[in-house]
Coordinates of C-alpha atoms in Angstrom, one line a residue:
Chain A
M1493 CA 210.5 45.7 -75.2
F1494 CA 209.3 49.3 -75.4
D1495 CA 210.0 52.6 -73.7
V1496 CA 206.7 53.1 -71.9
A1497 CA 207.8 56.4 -70.4
L1498 CA 207.7 58.3 -73.6
T1499 CA 205.1 61.0 -74.1
D1500 CA 204.3 59.2 -77.4
A1501 CA 203.5 56.1 -75.5
G1502 CA 201.0 57.9 -73.4
A1503 CA 203.1 58.7 -70.4
K1504 CA 202.9 62.0 -68.5
V1505 CA 204.9 63.8 -65.9
V1506 CA 202.2 64.5 -63.3
L1507 CA 204.3 66.2 -60.7
A1508 CA 207.7 68.0 -60.7
T1509 CA 209.0 70.2 -57.9
A1510 CA 210.7 72.7 -60.1
S1511 CA 209.7 74.3 -63.4
D1512 CA 211.7 76.7 -65.5
E1513 CA 209.5 77.3 -68.5
K1514 CA 212.5 76.9 -70.8
H1515 CA 213.3 73.5 -69.3
P1516 CA 209.9 71.9 -68.3
P1517 CA 209.5 68.4 -67.0
E1518 CA 208.0 67.1 -70.3
H1519 CA 211.5 67.4 -71.6
M1520 CA 212.5 64.2 -69.7
I1521 CA 210.2 62.0 -71.7
D1522 CA 210.2 63.6 -75.1
G1523 CA 212.8 61.1 -76.5
S1524 CA 215.6 63.6 -76.8
E1525 CA 218.7 63.8 -74.7
E1526 CA 219.3 67.4 -75.7
T1527 CA 216.2 68.8 -73.9
F1528 CA 216.1 68.5 -70.2
W1529 CA 214.3 69.4 -67.0
S1530 CA 216.4 71.4 -64.5
S1531 CA 215.9 71.8 -60.8
T1532 CA 215.8 75.4 -59.6
G1533 CA 217.4 75.1 -56.1
L1534 CA 217.1 73.2 -52.9
F1535 CA 216.9 69.4 -52.2
P1536 CA 215.1 67.1 -52.2
Q1537 CA 213.5 67.4 -55.7
E1538 CA 211.1 64.9 -57.1
F1539 CA 209.0 64.0 -60.1
V1540 CA 206.3 61.5 -60.8
I1541 CA 205.8 59.8 -64.2
S1542 CA 202.4 58.2 -64.8
F1543 CA 202.0 55.5 -67.5
S1544 CA 199.1 54.9 -69.7
G1545 CA 198.2 51.9 -67.6
L1546 CA 199.7 49.2 -65.4
M1547 CA 203.1 48.2 -66.8
N1548 CA 205.6 45.4 -66.1
I1549 CA 208.9 47.1 -65.8
N1550 CA 212.3 45.5 -66.3
A1551 CA 214.6 48.4 -66.1
V1552 CA 214.8 52.2 -65.8
N1553 CA 217.5 54.1 -67.6
L1554 CA 218.3 57.7 -66.7
K1555 CA 220.5 60.3 -68.4
T1556 CA 221.1 63.1 -65.9
Y1557 CA 223.7 65.6 -64.6
Q1558 CA 224.9 66.3 -61.1
I1559 CA 222.6 64.0 -59.3
H1560 CA 224.1 62.4 -56.2
K1561 CA 221.5 60.3 -54.5
M1562 CA 218.2 59.2 -56.0
S1563 CA 215.5 56.8 -55.0
I1564 CA 212.8 55.3 -57.2
E1565 CA 209.3 54.4 -55.8
R1566 CA 206.4 52.8 -57.5
S1567 CA 202.6 52.8 -57.2
V1568 CA 200.3 50.3 -58.7
Q1569 CA 197.1 52.3 -57.9
A1570 CA 195.1 54.1 -60.5
E1571 CA 195.9 57.4 -58.7
P1572 CA 199.5 58.2 -57.8
I1573 CA 199.3 57.2 -54.1
D1574 CA 200.7 54.4 -51.9
F1575 CA 204.2 54.6 -53.2
E1576 CA 206.7 52.0 -52.1
I1577 CA 210.4 52.3 -52.5
L1578 CA 212.1 50.1 -55.1
E1579 CA 215.7 51.1 -55.0
E1580 CA 218.0 53.9 -53.8
K1581 CA 221.3 54.6 -55.6
E1582 CA 224.3 56.8 -55.4
F1583 CA 225.2 58.2 -58.9
T1584 CA 228.7 58.6 -60.2
V1585 CA 229.8 62.1 -60.6
T1586 CA 230.7 63.2 -64.2
D1587 CA 232.6 66.2 -65.5
M1588 CA 230.9 68.0 -68.4
A1589 CA 229.1 64.8 -69.5
L1590 CA 225.8 63.1 -68.8
Q1591 CA 225.5 60.6 -66.0
V1592 CA 224.1 57.3 -67.4
E1593 CA 222.5 55.2 -64.7
D1594 CA 220.4 52.0 -64.8
F1595 CA 218.0 50.6 -62.3
T1596 CA 217.4 47.0 -63.2
F1597 CA 214.9 44.7 -61.5
D1598 CA 215.3 40.9 -61.2
E1599 CA 211.7 40.3 -61.9
A1600 CA 209.4 42.5 -63.9
T1601 CA 207.9 45.0 -61.4
A1602 CA 204.4 46.3 -61.8
A1603 CA 203.7 50.0 -61.7
T1604 CA 201.3 52.6 -63.0
H1605 CA 203.3 55.5 -61.6
L1606 CA 207.0 55.9 -60.8
R1607 CA 208.2 58.6 -58.3
F1608 CA 211.9 59.7 -58.6
V1609 CA 213.3 61.5 -55.6
V1610 CA 216.5 63.4 -55.9
K1611 CA 217.8 63.5 -52.4
S1612 CA 221.0 65.4 -53.1
G1613 CA 223.2 66.7 -55.9
Y1614 CA 226.8 67.3 -56.7
D1615 CA 225.8 70.9 -57.4
H1616 CA 223.1 73.3 -56.5
F1617 CA 221.2 72.3 -59.6
I1618 CA 220.6 69.0 -61.4
S1619 CA 219.2 68.2 -64.7
V1620 CA 217.3 65.1 -66.1
H1621 CA 217.7 64.7 -69.8
Q1622 CA 216.0 61.4 -70.4
V1623 CA 214.0 58.8 -68.5
S1624 CA 213.5 55.6 -70.3
V1625 CA 211.5 52.8 -68.8
D1626 CA 211.8 49.4 -70.4
G1627 CA 208.4 47.6 -69.9
T1628 CA 205.3 46.1 -71.4
A1629 CA 201.7 46.7 -70.7
A1630 CA 200.5 44.3 -68.0
R1631 CA 197.4 42.2 -68.5
Q1632 CA 194.8 43.3 -65.9
Chain B
M699 CA 205.3 81.8 -66.9
P700 CA 208.3 83.3 -65.0
K701 CA 210.6 81.0 -63.1
T702 CA 211.1 80.8 -59.4
L703 CA 214.4 79.7 -58.0
R704 CA 214.8 78.6 -54.4
A705 CA 217.9 79.4 -52.3
K706 CA 218.8 78.4 -48.8
V707 CA 220.5 81.3 -47.1
I708 CA 222.5 80.5 -43.9
T709 CA 222.8 83.6 -41.7
V710 CA 225.6 83.3 -39.2
G711 CA 227.7 85.5 -36.9
D712 CA 228.3 86.0 -33.2
S713 CA 225.3 86.4 -30.9
A714 CA 223.7 89.9 -30.6
V715 CA 225.2 91.3 -33.8
G716 CA 221.7 91.7 -35.2
K717 CA 221.2 88.6 -37.5
S718 CA 217.5 88.3 -36.4
A719 CA 216.9 92.0 -36.6
I720 CA 218.3 92.2 -40.1
T721 CA 216.2 89.2 -41.1
Q722 CA 213.0 90.5 -39.6
V723 CA 213.4 94.0 -41.0
F724 CA 213.9 92.5 -44.4
H725 CA 211.2 90.0 -44.1
S726 CA 208.6 92.7 -43.0
D727 CA 209.7 95.2 -45.6
G728 CA 210.8 97.5 -42.8
A729 CA 207.6 97.2 -40.8
H730 CA 209.2 95.4 -37.9
F731 CA 212.4 96.0 -35.9
P732 CA 212.6 93.9 -32.8
K733 CA 213.1 96.6 -30.2
S734 CA 214.1 94.4 -27.3
Y735 CA 216.7 91.6 -27.7
S736 CA 215.4 88.1 -27.9
M737 CA 218.1 85.5 -28.3
T738 CA 217.5 83.0 -31.1
V739 CA 217.4 79.5 -29.9
G740 CA 218.4 77.1 -32.7
V741 CA 217.2 78.3 -36.1
E742 CA 214.4 80.4 -37.2
L743 CA 213.2 80.1 -40.8
C744 CA 211.9 83.0 -42.8
V745 CA 210.9 82.9 -46.5
K746 CA 210.8 85.9 -48.8
S747 CA 210.8 86.3 -52.5
V748 CA 213.1 88.7 -54.3
N749 CA 212.4 89.9 -57.9
I750 CA 215.4 89.8 -60.3
P751 CA 215.8 93.1 -62.2
D752 CA 215.1 93.1 -65.9
T753 CA 213.4 89.6 -65.8
N754 CA 210.0 88.3 -64.7
D755 CA 211.9 85.8 -62.5
C756 CA 212.3 85.7 -58.8
V757 CA 214.4 83.9 -56.1
E758 CA 212.7 82.6 -53.0
L759 CA 215.0 83.0 -50.1
Y760 CA 214.7 80.4 -47.4
I761 CA 216.6 82.3 -44.7
Y762 CA 218.0 80.1 -41.9
D763 CA 218.5 82.7 -39.1
S764 CA 220.9 80.7 -36.9
A765 CA 221.7 81.2 -33.2
G766 CA 225.1 82.8 -32.6
K767 CA 225.5 81.3 -29.1
E768 CA 228.0 78.5 -29.1
L769 CA 225.8 76.6 -26.8
Y770 CA 223.5 75.8 -29.7
S771 CA 226.2 75.2 -32.3
D772 CA 225.9 71.4 -32.6
Y773 CA 222.1 71.6 -32.9
V774 CA 222.2 74.5 -35.4
H775 CA 224.7 72.7 -37.7
K776 CA 222.0 70.1 -38.5
F777 CA 220.0 72.7 -40.4
W778 CA 222.8 73.7 -42.7
E779 CA 222.8 70.8 -45.1
H780 CA 222.9 71.9 -48.8
P781 CA 223.5 75.7 -48.3
S782 CA 222.9 77.8 -51.4
V783 CA 224.4 81.1 -50.1
V784 CA 225.9 82.4 -46.9
M785 CA 225.5 85.7 -45.0
V786 CA 228.0 86.4 -42.4
V787 CA 227.0 89.3 -40.0
F788 CA 229.2 91.3 -37.6
D789 CA 228.7 94.4 -35.4
V790 CA 230.9 97.3 -36.6
T791 CA 231.2 98.4 -32.9
N792 CA 232.4 95.0 -31.8
E793 CA 235.9 93.8 -32.8
T794 CA 235.4 90.3 -31.5
S795 CA 232.4 89.8 -33.7
F796 CA 234.4 90.8 -36.8
K797 CA 237.2 88.4 -35.9
S798 CA 234.7 85.6 -35.6
C799 CA 233.6 86.0 -39.2
Q800 CA 236.3 83.7 -40.5
K801 CA 235.2 80.9 -38.2
W802 CA 231.5 81.3 -39.1
L803 CA 232.3 81.3 -42.8
E804 CA 234.4 78.1 -42.6
R805 CA 231.7 76.3 -40.7
V806 CA 229.1 76.9 -43.4
K807 CA 231.7 76.2 -46.2
N808 CA 232.4 72.9 -44.5
K809 CA 228.8 71.9 -45.3
T810 CA 229.3 71.9 -49.0
N811 CA 231.8 71.1 -51.8
Q812 CA 230.1 73.5 -54.1
E813 CA 230.5 77.1 -55.0
L814 CA 229.0 79.2 -52.2
P815 CA 228.2 82.8 -53.0
G816 CA 228.2 85.0 -49.9
V817 CA 228.0 88.4 -48.4
L818 CA 229.6 90.0 -45.4
V819 CA 227.3 92.4 -43.5
G820 CA 228.5 95.1 -41.1
N821 CA 225.5 96.0 -38.9
K822 CA 224.8 98.9 -36.4
I823 CA 226.3 101.7 -38.5
D824 CA 224.0 104.1 -36.8
L825 CA 226.3 103.9 -33.7
V826 CA 228.8 106.2 -35.5
G827 CA 230.9 107.2 -32.5
R828 CA 231.4 103.6 -31.4
R829 CA 232.5 102.1 -34.7
V830 CA 235.8 100.2 -34.4
I831 CA 235.7 98.3 -37.7
S832 CA 236.3 100.6 -40.7
P833 CA 234.6 99.8 -44.1
K834 CA 238.1 99.4 -45.5
I835 CA 239.1 96.6 -43.2
A836 CA 235.8 94.9 -43.6
R837 CA 236.0 95.2 -47.4
E838 CA 239.5 93.7 -47.5
F839 CA 238.4 90.7 -45.5
A840 CA 235.4 90.3 -47.8
M841 CA 237.5 90.4 -50.9
K842 CA 240.0 87.9 -49.6
N843 CA 237.1 85.5 -49.0
S844 CA 235.3 86.2 -52.2
L845 CA 232.4 87.8 -50.4
E846 CA 230.4 90.9 -51.3
Y847 CA 230.5 93.6 -48.5
C848 CA 227.4 95.5 -47.3
E849 CA 226.9 97.8 -44.4
C850 CA 223.5 98.5 -42.8
S851 CA 221.6 99.6 -39.7
A852 CA 218.7 97.3 -38.9
K853 CA 217.6 99.8 -36.3
E854 CA 217.4 102.7 -38.8
M855 CA 216.2 100.3 -41.5
E856 CA 219.0 101.5 -43.7
N857 CA 220.4 99.4 -46.5
V858 CA 219.2 96.1 -45.0
E859 CA 217.9 94.8 -48.3
A860 CA 221.2 95.1 -50.1
A861 CA 222.7 91.9 -48.8
F862 CA 219.6 89.9 -49.6
Y863 CA 219.4 91.3 -53.1
F864 CA 223.0 90.5 -53.6
V865 CA 222.7 86.8 -52.7
A866 CA 219.5 86.4 -54.6
N867 CA 221.1 87.8 -57.8
A868 CA 224.3 85.8 -57.2
F869 CA 222.3 82.6 -57.0
Y870 CA 220.3 83.6 -60.1
R871 CA 223.5 84.1 -62.1
L872 CA 224.8 80.8 -60.8
Y873 CA 221.7 79.0 -62.1
E874 CA 222.0 80.7 -65.5
E875 CA 225.7 79.6 -65.7
K876 CA 224.8 76.0 -64.8
V877 CA 222.0 75.8 -67.3
E878 CA 224.4 77.0 -69.9
V879 CA 226.6 73.9 -69.1
M880 CA 223.6 71.6 -69.1
N881 CA 222.8 72.9 -72.6
T882 CA 226.2 71.9 -73.9
L883 CA 226.2 68.3 -72.6
V884 CA 224.7 66.6 -75.6

């Protein structure tokens, strides 16, 4: 198993609805929990991570702060279109600590792109410190 | 690249205190004061960007100018989810509108569990002889409710921006504080 969402693994954040140059979206997939992407006001917020190719995904692990409700959608197309919802989840609130949340899938789920939609937060602003996706390249 | 924050401003207060006039004067940079009264039905959305002094950053204000008539209150509340800041407006010549401020403030506060920066705005200060609410009374109410107090005349286009600049800067400071916390989590 391998974190296919890392920049080093060829993944990219192709869309994010907020960007503070000090806390850019790339920080979510740089392998460090210290760096983060922060939203800059209003909900919903979303970001899309594109993999280097089609992946079979077993689990998604997120380290975040102040997220309330989030859904994950996938696309199997070459372009990030035709998303379908995989799961929606309510996160547990934390005090001065990262939220650690897992989305696990019973069967490996194919995806070339994952869209994360933050529907609401426990505060005006949320941060995403790390997105790890446990998967393997799918044979095409 | 400078950063852009986005804030949802809920503008409330009794009908005919001048919420829409203030919003429109601010939105048009003083080019437009609605001379004849037109009652707001539901909510009107105005977007305007405010630069933050001493930075290259700005805050985009999404101003939800809400109807003051009770008739629309159920409908209007639907637009108030996730408020960022609140602006409560009254007419300095109308005591009832001042007394209603508490009610309006509570209604918006009920929409969130989060810190909600806000400003109390006394409008129509051009009507000097008819004023019944003194700055002192208004300021006391504002302080008690952790609001900033501003007075303006939308008609004379006097000091209308102050309230908007205040909420934009307050929201900006809030962001800076929260990012500080995010920086210390790991």
